[in-house]
XYZ file of C-alpha atoms in Angstrom:
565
model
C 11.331 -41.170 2.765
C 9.330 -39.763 5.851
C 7.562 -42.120 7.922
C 4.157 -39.971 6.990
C 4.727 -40.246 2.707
C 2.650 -41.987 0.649
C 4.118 -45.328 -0.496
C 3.705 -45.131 -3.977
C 1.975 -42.683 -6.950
C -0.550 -44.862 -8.543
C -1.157 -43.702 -12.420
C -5.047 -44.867 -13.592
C -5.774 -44.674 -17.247
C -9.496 -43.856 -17.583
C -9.302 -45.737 -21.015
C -12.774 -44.260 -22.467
C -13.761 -41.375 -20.280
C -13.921 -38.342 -22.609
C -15.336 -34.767 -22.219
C -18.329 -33.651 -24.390
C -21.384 -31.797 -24.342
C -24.250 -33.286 -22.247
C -27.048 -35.747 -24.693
C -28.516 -38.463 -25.278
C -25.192 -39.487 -27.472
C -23.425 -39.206 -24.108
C -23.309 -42.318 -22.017
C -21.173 -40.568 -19.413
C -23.149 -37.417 -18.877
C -26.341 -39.631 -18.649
C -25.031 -42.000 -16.107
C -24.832 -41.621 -12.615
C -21.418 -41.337 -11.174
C -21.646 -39.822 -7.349
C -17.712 -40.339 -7.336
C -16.193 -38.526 -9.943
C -18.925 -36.305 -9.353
C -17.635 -36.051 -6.171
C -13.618 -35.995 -7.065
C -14.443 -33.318 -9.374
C -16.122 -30.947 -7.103
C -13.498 -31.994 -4.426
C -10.021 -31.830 -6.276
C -8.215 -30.003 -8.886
C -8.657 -31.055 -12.630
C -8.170 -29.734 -15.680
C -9.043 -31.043 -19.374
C -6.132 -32.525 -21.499
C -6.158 -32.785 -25.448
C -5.809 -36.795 -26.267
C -6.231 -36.120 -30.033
C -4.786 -34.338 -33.311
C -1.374 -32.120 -32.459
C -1.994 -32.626 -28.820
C -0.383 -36.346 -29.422
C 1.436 -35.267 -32.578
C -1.475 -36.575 -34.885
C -2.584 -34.457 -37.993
C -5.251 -31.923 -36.892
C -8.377 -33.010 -36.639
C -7.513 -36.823 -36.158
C -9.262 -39.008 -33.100
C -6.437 -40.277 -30.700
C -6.199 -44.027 -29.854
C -4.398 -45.866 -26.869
C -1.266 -46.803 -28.648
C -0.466 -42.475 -29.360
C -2.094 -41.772 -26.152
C 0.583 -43.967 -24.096
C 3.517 -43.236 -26.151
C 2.645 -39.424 -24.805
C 1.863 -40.149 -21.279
C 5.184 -42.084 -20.907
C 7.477 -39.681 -22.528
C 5.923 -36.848 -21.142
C 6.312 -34.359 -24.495
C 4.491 -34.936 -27.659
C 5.790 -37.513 -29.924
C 4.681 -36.928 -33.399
C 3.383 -39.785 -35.620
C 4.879 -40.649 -39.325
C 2.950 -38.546 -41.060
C 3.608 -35.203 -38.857
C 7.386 -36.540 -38.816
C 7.931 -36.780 -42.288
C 5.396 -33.267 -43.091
C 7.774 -31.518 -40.585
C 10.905 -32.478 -42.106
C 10.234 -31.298 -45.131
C 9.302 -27.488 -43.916
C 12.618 -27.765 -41.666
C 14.676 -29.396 -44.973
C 16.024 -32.193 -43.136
C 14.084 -34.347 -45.274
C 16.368 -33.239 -48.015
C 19.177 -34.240 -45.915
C 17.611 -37.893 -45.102
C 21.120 -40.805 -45.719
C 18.208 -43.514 -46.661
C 16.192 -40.912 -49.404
C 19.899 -39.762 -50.535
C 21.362 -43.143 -50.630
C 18.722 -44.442 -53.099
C 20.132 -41.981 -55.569
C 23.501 -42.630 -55.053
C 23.058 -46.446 -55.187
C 21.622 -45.368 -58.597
C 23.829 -43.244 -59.670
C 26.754 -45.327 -58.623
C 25.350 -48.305 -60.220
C 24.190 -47.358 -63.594
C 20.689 -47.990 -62.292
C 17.127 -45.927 -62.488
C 15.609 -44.456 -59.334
C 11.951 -45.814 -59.086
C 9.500 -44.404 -56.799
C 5.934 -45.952 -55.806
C 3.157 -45.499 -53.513
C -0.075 -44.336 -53.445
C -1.439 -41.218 -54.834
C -4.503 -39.019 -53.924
C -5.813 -37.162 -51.295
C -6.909 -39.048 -48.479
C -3.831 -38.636 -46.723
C -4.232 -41.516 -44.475
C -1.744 -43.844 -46.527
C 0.651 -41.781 -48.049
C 1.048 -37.787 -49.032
C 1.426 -36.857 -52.789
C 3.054 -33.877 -51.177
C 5.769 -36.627 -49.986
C 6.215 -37.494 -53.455
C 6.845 -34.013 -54.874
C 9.283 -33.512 -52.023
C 10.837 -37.113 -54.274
C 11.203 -35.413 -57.316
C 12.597 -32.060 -56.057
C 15.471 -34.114 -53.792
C 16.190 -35.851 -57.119
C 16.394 -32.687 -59.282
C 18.437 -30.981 -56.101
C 20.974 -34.004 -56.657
C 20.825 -33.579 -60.328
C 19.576 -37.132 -61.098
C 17.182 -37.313 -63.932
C 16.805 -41.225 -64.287
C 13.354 -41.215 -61.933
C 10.723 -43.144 -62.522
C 7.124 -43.188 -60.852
C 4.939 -46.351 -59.925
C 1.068 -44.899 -59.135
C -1.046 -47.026 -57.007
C -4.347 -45.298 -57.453
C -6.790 -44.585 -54.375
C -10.395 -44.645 -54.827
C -11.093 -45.702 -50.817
C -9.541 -42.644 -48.955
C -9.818 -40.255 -52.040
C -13.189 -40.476 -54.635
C -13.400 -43.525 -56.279
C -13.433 -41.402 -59.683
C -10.830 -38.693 -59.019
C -7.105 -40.189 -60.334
C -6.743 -38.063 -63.108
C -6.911 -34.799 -60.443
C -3.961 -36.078 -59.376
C -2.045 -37.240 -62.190
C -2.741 -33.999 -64.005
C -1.580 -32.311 -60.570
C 1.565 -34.489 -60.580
C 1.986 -33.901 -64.581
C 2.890 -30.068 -63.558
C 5.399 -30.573 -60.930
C 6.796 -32.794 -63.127
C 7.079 -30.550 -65.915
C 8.053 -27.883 -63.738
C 10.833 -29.908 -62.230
C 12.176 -31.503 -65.668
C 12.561 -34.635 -63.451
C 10.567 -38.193 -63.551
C 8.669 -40.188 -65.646
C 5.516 -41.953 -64.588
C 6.277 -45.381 -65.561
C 3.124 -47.370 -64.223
C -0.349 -47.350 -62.536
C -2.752 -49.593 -60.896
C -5.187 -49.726 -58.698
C -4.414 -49.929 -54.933
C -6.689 -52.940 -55.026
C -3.472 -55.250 -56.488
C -0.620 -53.471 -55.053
C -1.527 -52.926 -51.773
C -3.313 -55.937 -50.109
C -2.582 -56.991 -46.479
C -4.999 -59.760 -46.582
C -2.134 -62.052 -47.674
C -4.202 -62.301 -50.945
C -0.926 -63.076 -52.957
C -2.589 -63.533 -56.472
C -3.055 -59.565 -56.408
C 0.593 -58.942 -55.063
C 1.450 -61.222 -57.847
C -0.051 -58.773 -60.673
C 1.334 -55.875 -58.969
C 4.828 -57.343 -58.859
C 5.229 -59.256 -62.086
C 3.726 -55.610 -63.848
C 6.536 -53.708 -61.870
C 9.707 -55.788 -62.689
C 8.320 -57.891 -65.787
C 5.993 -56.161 -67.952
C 3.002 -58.514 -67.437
C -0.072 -55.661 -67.473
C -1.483 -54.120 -70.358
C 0.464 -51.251 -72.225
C -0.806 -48.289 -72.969
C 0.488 -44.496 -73.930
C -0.511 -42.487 -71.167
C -2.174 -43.170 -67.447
C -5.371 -41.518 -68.731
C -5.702 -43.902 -71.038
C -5.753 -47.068 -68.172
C -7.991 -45.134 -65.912
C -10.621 -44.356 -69.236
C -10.598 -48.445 -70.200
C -10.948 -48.861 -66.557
C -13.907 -46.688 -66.011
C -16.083 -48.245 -69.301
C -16.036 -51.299 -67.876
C -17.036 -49.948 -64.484
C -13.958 -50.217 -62.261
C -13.143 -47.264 -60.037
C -9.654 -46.170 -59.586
C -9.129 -48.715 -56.637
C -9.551 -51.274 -59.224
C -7.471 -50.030 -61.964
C -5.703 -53.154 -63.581
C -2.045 -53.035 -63.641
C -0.799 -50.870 -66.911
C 2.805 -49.638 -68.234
C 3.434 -46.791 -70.060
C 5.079 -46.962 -72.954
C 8.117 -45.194 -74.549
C 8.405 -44.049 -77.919
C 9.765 -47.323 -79.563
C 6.467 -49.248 -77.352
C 7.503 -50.667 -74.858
C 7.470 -50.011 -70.850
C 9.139 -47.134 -70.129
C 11.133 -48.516 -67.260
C 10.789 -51.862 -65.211
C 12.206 -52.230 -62.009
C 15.250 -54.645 -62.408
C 18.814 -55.224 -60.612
C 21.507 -52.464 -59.671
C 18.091 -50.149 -59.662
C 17.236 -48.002 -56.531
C 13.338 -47.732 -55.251
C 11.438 -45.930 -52.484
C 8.059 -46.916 -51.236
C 6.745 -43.883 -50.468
C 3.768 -44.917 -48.431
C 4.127 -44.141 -44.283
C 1.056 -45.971 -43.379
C 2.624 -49.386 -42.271
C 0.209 -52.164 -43.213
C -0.442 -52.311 -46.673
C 2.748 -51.542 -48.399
C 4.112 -55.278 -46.624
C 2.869 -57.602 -49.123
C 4.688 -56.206 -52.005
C 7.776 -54.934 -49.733
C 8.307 -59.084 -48.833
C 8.018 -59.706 -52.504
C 11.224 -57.123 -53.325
C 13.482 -58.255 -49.805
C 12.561 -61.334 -49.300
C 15.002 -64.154 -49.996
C 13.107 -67.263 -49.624
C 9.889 -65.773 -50.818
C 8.187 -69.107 -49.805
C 7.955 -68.194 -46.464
C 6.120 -64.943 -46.837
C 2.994 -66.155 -44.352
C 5.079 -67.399 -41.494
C 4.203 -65.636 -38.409
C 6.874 -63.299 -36.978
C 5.244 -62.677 -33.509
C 4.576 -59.808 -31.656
C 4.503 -56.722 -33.993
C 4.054 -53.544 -32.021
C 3.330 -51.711 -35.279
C 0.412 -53.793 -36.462
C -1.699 -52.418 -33.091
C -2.385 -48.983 -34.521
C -3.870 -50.278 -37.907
C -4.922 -53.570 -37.668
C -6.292 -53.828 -34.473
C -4.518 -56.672 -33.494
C -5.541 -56.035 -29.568
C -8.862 -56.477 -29.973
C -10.622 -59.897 -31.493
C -10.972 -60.303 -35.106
C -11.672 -63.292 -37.358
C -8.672 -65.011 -38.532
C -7.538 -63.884 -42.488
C -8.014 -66.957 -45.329
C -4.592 -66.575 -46.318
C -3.091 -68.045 -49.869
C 0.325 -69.347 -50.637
C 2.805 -66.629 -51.568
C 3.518 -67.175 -55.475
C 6.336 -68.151 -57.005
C 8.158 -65.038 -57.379
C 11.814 -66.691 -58.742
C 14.454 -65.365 -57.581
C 15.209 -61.938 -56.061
C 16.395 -59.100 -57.681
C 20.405 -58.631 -57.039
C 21.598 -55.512 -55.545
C 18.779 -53.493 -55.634
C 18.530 -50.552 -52.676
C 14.861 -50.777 -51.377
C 13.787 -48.309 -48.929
C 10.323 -47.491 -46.790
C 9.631 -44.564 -45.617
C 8.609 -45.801 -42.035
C 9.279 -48.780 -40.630
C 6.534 -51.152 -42.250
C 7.605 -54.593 -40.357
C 11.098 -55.835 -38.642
C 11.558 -58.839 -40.859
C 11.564 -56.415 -43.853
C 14.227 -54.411 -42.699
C 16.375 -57.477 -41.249
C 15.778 -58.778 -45.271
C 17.187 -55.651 -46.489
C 14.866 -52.589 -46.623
C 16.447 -49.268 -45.376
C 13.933 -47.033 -43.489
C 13.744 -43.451 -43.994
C 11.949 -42.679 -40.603
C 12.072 -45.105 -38.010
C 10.435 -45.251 -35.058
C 11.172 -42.454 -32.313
C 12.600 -44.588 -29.524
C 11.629 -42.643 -26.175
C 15.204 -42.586 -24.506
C 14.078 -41.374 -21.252
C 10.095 -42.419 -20.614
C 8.687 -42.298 -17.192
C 9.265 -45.885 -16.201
C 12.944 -45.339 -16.969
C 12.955 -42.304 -14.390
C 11.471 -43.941 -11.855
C 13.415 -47.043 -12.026
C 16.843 -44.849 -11.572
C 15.563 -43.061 -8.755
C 15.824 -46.736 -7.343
C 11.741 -47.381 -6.988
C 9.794 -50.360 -7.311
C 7.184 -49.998 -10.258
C 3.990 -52.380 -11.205
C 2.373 -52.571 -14.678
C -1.258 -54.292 -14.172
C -3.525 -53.869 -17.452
C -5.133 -57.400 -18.989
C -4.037 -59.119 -21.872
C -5.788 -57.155 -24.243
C -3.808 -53.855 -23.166
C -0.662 -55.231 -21.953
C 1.271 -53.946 -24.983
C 0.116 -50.470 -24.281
C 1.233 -49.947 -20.056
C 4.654 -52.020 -21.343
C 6.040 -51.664 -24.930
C 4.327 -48.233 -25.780
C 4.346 -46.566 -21.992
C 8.414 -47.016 -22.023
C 8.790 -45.154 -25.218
C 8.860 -48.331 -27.742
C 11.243 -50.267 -25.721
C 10.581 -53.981 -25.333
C 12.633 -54.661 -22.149
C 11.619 -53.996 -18.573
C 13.335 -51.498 -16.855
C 14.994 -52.648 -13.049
C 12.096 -52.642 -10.337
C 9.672 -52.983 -13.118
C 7.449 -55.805 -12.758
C 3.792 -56.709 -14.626
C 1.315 -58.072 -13.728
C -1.004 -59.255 -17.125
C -4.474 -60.462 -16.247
C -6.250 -62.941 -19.009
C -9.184 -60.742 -21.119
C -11.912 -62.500 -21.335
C -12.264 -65.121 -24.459
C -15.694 -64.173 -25.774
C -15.766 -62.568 -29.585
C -16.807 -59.287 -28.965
C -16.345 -57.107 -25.473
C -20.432 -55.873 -25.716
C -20.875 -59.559 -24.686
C -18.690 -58.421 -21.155
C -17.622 -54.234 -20.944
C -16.758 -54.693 -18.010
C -13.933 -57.098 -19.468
C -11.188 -58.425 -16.182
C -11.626 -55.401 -14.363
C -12.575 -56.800 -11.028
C -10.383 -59.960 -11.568
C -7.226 -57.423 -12.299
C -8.307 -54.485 -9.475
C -8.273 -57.525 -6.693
C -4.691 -58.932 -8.323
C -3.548 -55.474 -7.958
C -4.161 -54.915 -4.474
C -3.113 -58.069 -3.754
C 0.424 -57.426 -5.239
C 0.574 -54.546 -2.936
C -0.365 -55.720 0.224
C 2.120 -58.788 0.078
C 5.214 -56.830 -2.046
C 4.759 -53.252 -0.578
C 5.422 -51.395 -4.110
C 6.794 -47.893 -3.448
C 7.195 -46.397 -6.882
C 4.852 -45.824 -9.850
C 2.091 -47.970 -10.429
C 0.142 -47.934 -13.689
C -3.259 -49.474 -13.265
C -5.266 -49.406 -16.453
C -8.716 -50.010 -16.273
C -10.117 -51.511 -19.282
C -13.590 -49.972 -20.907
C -14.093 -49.629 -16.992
C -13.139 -47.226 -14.688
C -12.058 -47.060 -11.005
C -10.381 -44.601 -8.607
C -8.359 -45.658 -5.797
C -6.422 -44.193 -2.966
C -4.037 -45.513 -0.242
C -2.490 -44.669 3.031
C 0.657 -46.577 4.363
C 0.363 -49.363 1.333
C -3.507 -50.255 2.261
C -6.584 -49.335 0.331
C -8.781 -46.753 1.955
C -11.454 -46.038 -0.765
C -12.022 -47.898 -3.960
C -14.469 -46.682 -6.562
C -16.185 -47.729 -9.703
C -18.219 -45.314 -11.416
C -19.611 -47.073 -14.459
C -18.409 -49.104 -17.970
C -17.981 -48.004 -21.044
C -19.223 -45.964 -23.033
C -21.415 -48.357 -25.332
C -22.618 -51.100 -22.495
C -25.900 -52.191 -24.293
C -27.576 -52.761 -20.377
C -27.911 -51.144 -16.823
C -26.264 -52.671 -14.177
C -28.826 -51.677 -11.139
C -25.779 -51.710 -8.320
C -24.175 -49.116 -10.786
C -27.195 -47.849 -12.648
C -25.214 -47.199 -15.689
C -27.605 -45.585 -18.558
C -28.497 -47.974 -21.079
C -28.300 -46.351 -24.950
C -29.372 -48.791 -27.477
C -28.418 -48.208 -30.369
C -25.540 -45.146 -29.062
C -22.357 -45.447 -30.344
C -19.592 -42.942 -29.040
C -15.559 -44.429 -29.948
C -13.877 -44.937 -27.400
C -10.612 -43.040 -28.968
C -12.102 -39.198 -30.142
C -11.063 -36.102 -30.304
C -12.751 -34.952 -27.075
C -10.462 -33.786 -24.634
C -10.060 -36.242 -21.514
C -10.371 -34.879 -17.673
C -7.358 -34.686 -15.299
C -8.172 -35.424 -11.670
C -5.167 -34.848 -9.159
C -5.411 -35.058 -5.467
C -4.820 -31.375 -3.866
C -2.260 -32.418 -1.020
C 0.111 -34.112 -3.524
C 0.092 -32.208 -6.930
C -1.734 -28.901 -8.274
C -1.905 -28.773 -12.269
C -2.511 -25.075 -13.977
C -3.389 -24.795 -17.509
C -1.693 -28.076 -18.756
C -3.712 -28.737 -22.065
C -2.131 -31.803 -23.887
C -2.197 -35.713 -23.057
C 1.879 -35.802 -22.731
C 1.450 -32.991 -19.990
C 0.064 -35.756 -17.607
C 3.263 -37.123 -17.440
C 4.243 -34.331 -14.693
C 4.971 -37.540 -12.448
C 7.906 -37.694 -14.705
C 8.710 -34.568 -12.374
C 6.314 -35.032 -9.434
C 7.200 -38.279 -8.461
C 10.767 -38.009 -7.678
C 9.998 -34.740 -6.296
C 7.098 -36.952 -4.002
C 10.146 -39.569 -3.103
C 12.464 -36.315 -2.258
C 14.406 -37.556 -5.529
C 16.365 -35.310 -7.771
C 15.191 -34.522 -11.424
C 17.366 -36.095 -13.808
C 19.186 -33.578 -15.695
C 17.792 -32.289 -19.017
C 14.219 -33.216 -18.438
C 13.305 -29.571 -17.552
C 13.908 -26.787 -20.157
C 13.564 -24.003 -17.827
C 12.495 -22.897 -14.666
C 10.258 -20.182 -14.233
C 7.349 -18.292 -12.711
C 4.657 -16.390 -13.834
C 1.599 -14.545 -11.560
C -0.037 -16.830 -10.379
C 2.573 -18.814 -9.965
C 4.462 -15.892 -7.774
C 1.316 -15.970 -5.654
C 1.350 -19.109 -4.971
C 4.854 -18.741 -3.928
C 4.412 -15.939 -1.564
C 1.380 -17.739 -0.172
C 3.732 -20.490 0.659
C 1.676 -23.267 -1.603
C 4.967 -24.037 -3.613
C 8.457 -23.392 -3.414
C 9.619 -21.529 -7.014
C 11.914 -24.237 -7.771
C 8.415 -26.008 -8.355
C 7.371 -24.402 -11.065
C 8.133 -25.773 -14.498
C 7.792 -24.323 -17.965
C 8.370 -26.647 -20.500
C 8.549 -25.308 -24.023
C 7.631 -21.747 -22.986
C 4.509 -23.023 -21.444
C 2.871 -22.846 -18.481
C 3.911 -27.239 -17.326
C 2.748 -28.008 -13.887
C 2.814 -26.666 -9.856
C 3.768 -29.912 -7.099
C 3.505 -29.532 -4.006
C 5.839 -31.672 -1.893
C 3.941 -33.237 0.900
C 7.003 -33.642 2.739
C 7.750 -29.693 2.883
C 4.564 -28.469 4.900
């Protein structure tokens, strides 16, 4: 590099600064923050979507940290489970899917029934009875009429009164079809607990493969007894339908084929272990980390510990029966068996992966509580470091809730940082995050020239005078929204035009080999083009035309190479 370039591109996640109209709702806009004040009136900045399709979440949905790094790493949207699995089936790949087909031809092959389960209604944050229909139209496509339907009901997500709307709704695709039979209901209540609760797994399984639950003609006749005696649909007891010579229509037994339709990842595991597991007995051991649990069960932030029971005593497992999820719900149920329909989208080329094969040093630094997010999700959903990559984890602080200290390790893991730097001379990416706080630094030669701290987070409950961050009692704003976040970039290294999702900050995917005078790596640029403004800037001499990137037919970033004039 040239004796005058920077020694290293430091990336600071904001975690918590959001963009939204000016009130008294707003801690930001009622706090007093000269710097970013300042940075904003000083350098270029634009407003990035952090929520819904901007991160590949439904539209509409609030962003979180987990979706918001898997974006910023791999530098193009990476859609979540439910966008996935909706998109596949408007492309028809999802009729094409080896673990949805194999389940009928295990059937088929075996003499065995096709069962298929999950939860029904229209909440949409579980499962999608659209995902269902899709079900029973693969199974008429493949001309395989043995299918058989498990309803857990909703009453949580959906109205706690409003199964029938959906069995009636479900009734006419399955009459229009000529395929499935539903076979059972209950409430979600039994069949999909994740509080280790096993006595309610136990009703839910024993009624699925045994027959123990009441029997009764038709669904609307469990969800009627249910209602007089004042249970809403989340509560429905366990019931089978009945055939014409009364008894359960079909029970889930060996050589038989099912699919757990549900994509949301936590609940469906209870009941999953009871299928795939072998020794059944060992249902609560711990499995360690489980980067899937972060999303929906908050395991990153502190949380009082679940009274678990002993798993029952299931008896043996069923032989040869083909058990697939449509996501990936936990590792030890697939390495027990369980075939997943959509697994996770492994980033094969994130950020840290670039930079390490351009042959830089990079450093990690976020505190315990975030470490999963600048490491596991940052590099795409890869465990392993790449080469160069080092981390640098600072202990959170061990009180039970962060209003106690918003702040969190903030200082302790800004002065670790700079330490690090001044004694190991880091030259490639560094990815500070800055928990609930937030901080803007900038270097020359490796040594800090400016460091700034313009506040805490959003809900502090007091002022800290040095800072004079507003106080809000009683305010609430989460810290994952659908705002849009801000953008700063300093002018003399990078310029950013009309970028307007969270993945598009990743330009240091391009700008920071461009910085170290590095190559791209092939296939990480779709096209390159100009437009206007961008052929202005050109003949003003700002950028060379090689500079500008469309990605996707869209407008992707300007850089500037410092080293060029």
């Amino acid at each position: 590099m040239n004796q005058d370039s920077p020694k290293f591109v430091l990336l600071t996640v904001l975690d918590g600064w959001g963009i939204a109209a000016p009130g008294p709702g707003n801690a930001i806009s009622q706090a007093e923050t000269p710097n970013i004040n300042r940075f904003m009136a000083s350098y270029p900045h634009t407003q990035l979507g952090a929520s819904g399709e901007s991160v590949g979440l439904p539209h509409g949905e609030a962003g979180n940290t987990e979706t918001g790094h898997l974006n910023l790493g791999a530098g193009r949207i990476i859609y979540q489970d439910l966008q996935r699995i909706n998109m596949s089936i408007a492309d028809g790949s999802f009729f094409k899917n080896q673990t949805l087909t194999g389940a009928i031809d295990h059937a088929r092959t075996k003499g065995g029934n096709l069962h298929y389960m999950g939860l029904i209604g229209a909440g949409g944050v579980h499962s999608n009875i659209e995902h269902l229909y899709a079900l029973i139209d693969m199974a008429k496509r493949h001309e395989f009429s043995q299918v058989f339907l498990h309803l857990f009901t909703d009453g949580r997500d959906s109205p706690p009164t409003a199964a029938k709307t959906y069995i009636s709704q479900l009734k006419g695709v399955i009459e229009k079809s000529g395929i499935g039979k539903i076979a059972s209901i209950m409430g979600r209540y039994w069949a999909m607990d994740r509080d280790l609760r096993w006595e309610r797994t136990q009703k839910a399984y024993l009624a699925l493969t045994r027959g123990q639950g009441s029997l009764v003609k038709t669904p609307e006749e469990a969800i009627d007894a249910s209602y007089a005696e004042g249970k809403t649909d989340e509560f429905i007891e366990p019931a089978l339908i009945s055939n014409d010579q009364g008894t359960p229509t079909a029970l889930i037994k060996e050589n038989d084929s099912v699919v757990f339709f549900n994509f949301r990842i936590d609940r469906p595991r209870q009941l999953s272990r009871a299928f795939v597991f072998e020794d059944f007995s060992r249902a609560n051991v711990p499995v360690g980390f489980d980067p899937y649990k972060v999303k929906y069960e908050k395991t990153h932030l502190l949380q009082t510990p679940i009274q678990a029971t002993e798993p029952f005593l299931r008896g043996p497992r069923l032989n040869n029966l083909y058990f697939a999820t449509m996501t990936e719900y936990e590792k030890p149920i697939v390495e027990a068996g369980a075939i997943i329909a959509f697994p996770p989208e492994i980033v094969k080329i994130p950020l840290g992966r670039v930079i390490s094969e351009a042959g830089y040093r990079q450093l990690r630094a976020a505190e315990s509580e975030k470490e999963r997010f600048v490491t596991f999700y940052f590099n795409g959903q890869q465990e392993a470091a790449f080469e160069g990559e080092e981390r640098l984890i600072i202990p959170s602080p061990k009180i039970p809730t962060y209003d106690l200290k918003p702040e969190m390790s903030s200082r302790e893991l800004t002065e670790a940082v700079l330490a690090r730097l001044k004694a190991q001379g880091h030259n490639g990416v560094v990815h500070f995050y800055t928990p609930e706080r937030y901080a803007m630094m900038f270097y020359k030669d490796g040594l800090p020239i400016g460091f700034y701290h313009d506040g805490a987070t959003c809900i502090e409950s007091q002022p800290d005078e040095s800072r004079k961050v507003a106080a809000l009692p009683g305010a609430k704003i989460d810290i994952c929204g659908t705002k849009p976040i801000e953008e700063l970039l300093r002018y003399d290294l990078l310029q950013m035009v009309n970028l307007a999702k969270l993945w598009e900050a990743a330009q240091l995917r391009n700008a920071a080999p461009r910085q170290m005078e590095q190559p791209l790596p092939g296939g990480d640029v779709d096209e390159i083009t100009t437009n206007d403004i961008g052929q202005k800037w050109i003949d003003d001499g700002r950028v060379r035309g090689t500079d500008v990137v469309r990605r996707n037919k869209r407008l992707f970033c300007y850089v500037k190479n410092p080293f060029k004039g």
